Amino acid sequence: RRGILCNSSETSNTIIEGFTILNGFSSEGGGILCDNSSPTLTNCIFDSNTADYGGGMYSEYSNPTLTNCTFTSNTATVYGGGMCNDNSSSPTLENCTFTDNTATYYGGGMHNNYSSSPTLTNCIFDSNTAFYGGGGMSNGNSSSPTLTNCIFENNTATNVGGGMWNSSSSSPTLTDTT
């Protein structure tokens, strides 16, 4: 079963802190699903969760805030091994790490789709894999994230964009990002 469900219009006043979400399973968000909700997550670990979309976390119509969170060894059978942001979801992430996550199609570490443009600061994408594109991150359908002081290393994709893949309608902003 899924680890955590936020679908009751939770705001930033809903604080999820210091949890390890392990071995969750669902079609969307094996670790956590945020649907029309924007909770605050701090010092959480998403480990070995599985979903079709967003193995560790799936957000739709949501803008959660994540600080010092770790996504490791999560799997998506479709998009977003670590995290999938869909349908105008633009979370804010600071000091988060995505390591050893896998997606069958796009976004081993993170997949952003349908006008989802997260803001990431001091985040690391290391050793994530997508079997089609965007080993570290993929950005599709008008999704243009902003990344500051982020690191992409050792990410792989079979076809396109080992570190990052961007669709023609996506234009991310990268500042001091390697």
Short mmCIF file of C-alpha atoms in Angstrom, two decimals:
data_model
loop_
_atom_site.label_atom_id
_atom_site.label_comp_id
_atom_site.label_asym_id
_atom_site.label_seq_id
_atom_site.Cartn_x
_atom_site.Cartn_y
_atom_site.Cartn_z
CA ARG A 1 0.00 0.00 0.00
CA ARG A 2 0.95 3.66 -0.37
CA GLY A 3 2.84 5.20 2.56
CA ILE A 4 1.07 8.60 2.90
CA LEU A 5 -1.95 10.20 1.18
CA CYS A 6 -2.60 13.97 1.19
CA ASN A 7 -5.81 14.67 -0.72
CA SER A 8 -7.85 16.88 1.61
CA SER A 9 -6.47 20.29 0.60
CA GLU A 10 -3.63 20.07 3.13
CA THR A 11 -1.65 23.31 3.37
CA SER A 12 1.90 24.09 4.48
CA ASN A 13 0.58 23.81 8.05
CA THR A 14 0.47 20.04 7.55
CA ILE A 15 4.00 19.07 8.57
CA ILE A 16 5.44 15.63 7.89
CA GLU A 17 8.83 15.44 9.57
CA GLY A 18 11.44 12.79 10.23
CA PHE A 19 9.67 9.81 8.64
CA THR A 20 11.12 7.01 6.55
CA ILE A 21 8.60 5.84 3.98
CA LEU A 22 9.72 2.37 2.91
CA ASN A 23 8.38 -0.21 0.42
CA GLY A 24 5.15 1.64 -0.42
CA PHE A 25 3.25 0.59 -3.55
CA SER A 26 0.50 2.24 -5.58
CA SER A 27 -0.29 3.27 -9.15
CA GLU A 28 0.55 6.92 -8.27
CA GLY A 29 2.97 7.84 -5.49
CA GLY A 30 4.15 4.65 -3.83
CA GLY A 31 5.67 6.66 -0.97
CA ILE A 32 3.31 9.66 -0.92
CA LEU A 33 0.57 11.10 -3.12
CA CYS A 34 -0.21 14.82 -2.94
CA ASP A 35 -3.45 15.54 -4.79
CA ASN A 36 -4.65 19.15 -4.49
CA SER A 37 -2.51 19.40 -1.35
CA SER A 38 0.67 21.23 -0.43
CA PRO A 39 2.13 19.84 2.82
CA THR A 40 5.57 20.58 4.27
CA LEU A 41 7.97 17.61 4.34
CA THR A 42 11.21 17.87 6.31
CA ASN A 43 13.96 15.31 6.94
CA CYS A 44 12.01 12.48 5.29
CA ILE A 45 13.45 9.46 3.49
CA PHE A 46 11.62 7.79 0.59
CA ASP A 47 13.23 4.38 0.11
CA SER A 48 12.35 1.45 -2.19
CA ASN A 49 8.83 2.62 -3.06
CA THR A 50 7.18 1.60 -6.36
CA ALA A 51 4.46 3.11 -8.55
CA ASP A 52 3.56 3.51 -12.19
CA TYR A 53 4.00 7.30 -11.74
CA GLY A 54 6.21 8.73 -8.98
CA GLY A 55 7.75 5.80 -7.17
CA GLY A 56 8.73 7.91 -4.17
CA MET A 57 6.28 10.80 -4.58
CA TYR A 58 3.54 11.87 -6.99
CA SER A 59 2.09 15.40 -6.97
CA GLU A 60 -0.81 16.68 -9.02
CA TYR A 61 -2.34 20.15 -8.64
CA SER A 62 -0.07 20.50 -5.58
CA ASN A 63 2.86 22.62 -4.42
CA PRO A 64 4.48 20.84 -1.46
CA THR A 65 7.65 22.09 0.19
CA LEU A 66 10.46 19.57 0.80
CA THR A 67 13.59 20.27 2.85
CA ASN A 68 16.42 17.80 3.56
CA CYS A 69 14.55 14.88 2.02
CA THR A 70 16.15 11.83 0.41
CA PHE A 71 14.76 9.73 -2.44
CA THR A 72 16.67 6.48 -2.87
CA SER A 73 16.03 3.22 -4.74
CA ASN A 74 12.48 4.13 -5.78
CA THR A 75 11.02 2.76 -9.02
CA ALA A 76 8.42 4.00 -11.51
CA THR A 77 7.20 1.60 -14.14
CA VAL A 78 6.36 4.64 -16.30
CA TYR A 79 7.55 8.16 -15.20
CA GLY A 80 9.42 9.66 -12.24
CA GLY A 81 11.31 7.04 -10.25
CA GLY A 82 12.01 9.35 -7.33
CA MET A 83 9.32 11.99 -7.91
CA CYS A 84 6.70 12.81 -10.55
CA ASN A 85 5.15 16.30 -10.68
CA ASP A 86 2.10 16.44 -12.91
CA ASN A 87 -0.77 18.79 -13.80
CA SER A 88 0.51 22.19 -12.63
CA SER A 89 2.43 20.93 -9.61
CA SER A 90 5.41 23.09 -8.72
CA PRO A 91 6.97 21.94 -5.46
CA THR A 92 9.85 23.72 -3.75
CA LEU A 93 12.82 21.51 -2.84
CA GLU A 94 15.88 22.49 -0.81
CA ASN A 95 18.82 20.25 0.11
CA CYS A 96 17.15 17.14 -1.30
CA THR A 97 18.96 14.12 -2.74
CA PHE A 98 17.85 11.71 -5.48
CA THR A 99 20.01 8.57 -5.65
CA ASP A 100 19.61 5.21 -7.43
CA ASN A 101 16.02 5.82 -8.57
CA THR A 102 14.72 4.22 -11.78
CA ALA A 103 11.98 4.96 -14.32
CA THR A 104 11.07 2.81 -17.28
CA TYR A 105 10.39 5.77 -19.59
CA TYR A 106 11.30 9.29 -18.37
CA GLY A 107 12.80 10.84 -15.25
CA GLY A 108 14.77 8.38 -13.18
CA GLY A 109 15.22 10.97 -10.44
CA MET A 110 12.36 13.38 -11.26
CA HIS A 111 9.79 13.83 -14.02
CA ASN A 112 7.90 17.11 -14.52
CA ASN A 113 4.91 17.21 -16.85
CA TYR A 114 1.91 19.34 -17.88
CA SER A 115 3.02 22.79 -16.70
CA SER A 116 4.78 21.55 -13.57
CA SER A 117 7.81 23.71 -12.81
CA PRO A 118 9.44 22.99 -9.45
CA THR A 119 12.07 25.17 -7.80
CA LEU A 120 15.15 23.29 -6.59
CA THR A 121 18.04 24.66 -4.51
CA ASN A 122 21.12 22.70 -3.42
CA CYS A 123 19.75 19.38 -4.66
CA ILE A 124 21.76 16.39 -5.87
CA PHE A 125 20.83 13.87 -8.58
CA ASP A 126 23.24 10.94 -8.48
CA SER A 127 23.14 7.53 -10.20
CA ASN A 128 19.51 7.66 -11.36
CA THR A 129 18.40 5.76 -14.47
CA ALA A 130 15.69 6.16 -17.07
CA PHE A 131 15.41 3.55 -19.75
CA TYR A 132 14.26 6.11 -22.31
CA GLY A 133 15.18 9.68 -21.32
CA GLY A 134 16.20 11.99 -18.51
CA GLY A 135 18.19 9.80 -16.14
CA GLY A 136 18.43 12.57 -13.56
CA MET A 137 15.43 14.71 -14.60
CA SER A 138 12.99 14.95 -17.47
CA ASN A 139 10.85 17.98 -18.33
CA GLY A 140 7.91 17.57 -20.66
CA ASN A 141 4.88 19.54 -21.84
CA SER A 142 5.56 23.16 -20.78
CA SER A 143 7.40 22.21 -17.59
CA SER A 144 10.32 24.54 -16.88
CA PRO A 145 11.92 24.05 -13.47
CA THR A 146 14.33 26.47 -11.82
CA LEU A 147 17.51 24.90 -10.43
CA THR A 148 20.11 26.73 -8.33
CA ASN A 149 23.34 25.15 -7.02
CA CYS A 150 22.25 21.65 -8.02
CA ILE A 151 24.51 18.75 -9.02
CA PHE A 152 23.86 16.03 -11.61
CA GLU A 153 26.35 13.16 -11.67
CA ASN A 154 26.44 9.55 -12.86
CA ASN A 155 22.85 9.59 -14.18
CA THR A 156 22.06 7.49 -17.26
CA ALA A 157 19.41 7.11 -19.94
CA THR A 158 19.28 4.58 -22.73
CA ASN A 159 18.21 7.03 -25.47
CA VAL A 160 18.37 10.75 -24.57
CA GLY A 161 19.55 13.00 -21.74
CA GLY A 162 21.51 11.05 -19.15
CA GLY A 163 21.53 14.06 -16.83
CA MET A 164 18.46 15.95 -18.05
CA TRP A 165 16.04 15.67 -20.96
CA ASN A 166 13.83 18.60 -21.99
CA SER A 167 10.93 18.52 -24.44
CA SER A 168 10.71 21.28 -27.04
CA SER A 169 8.08 23.07 -24.93
CA SER A 170 10.27 23.05 -21.80
CA SER A 171 12.92 25.64 -20.91
CA PRO A 172 14.49 25.12 -17.48
CA THR A 173 16.52 27.81 -15.75
CA LEU A 174 19.83 26.58 -14.35
CA THR A 175 22.08 28.74 -12.14
CA ASP A 176 25.40 27.41 -10.80
CA THR A 177 24.27 23.88 -11.62
CA THR A 178 26.66 21.17 -12.84
#
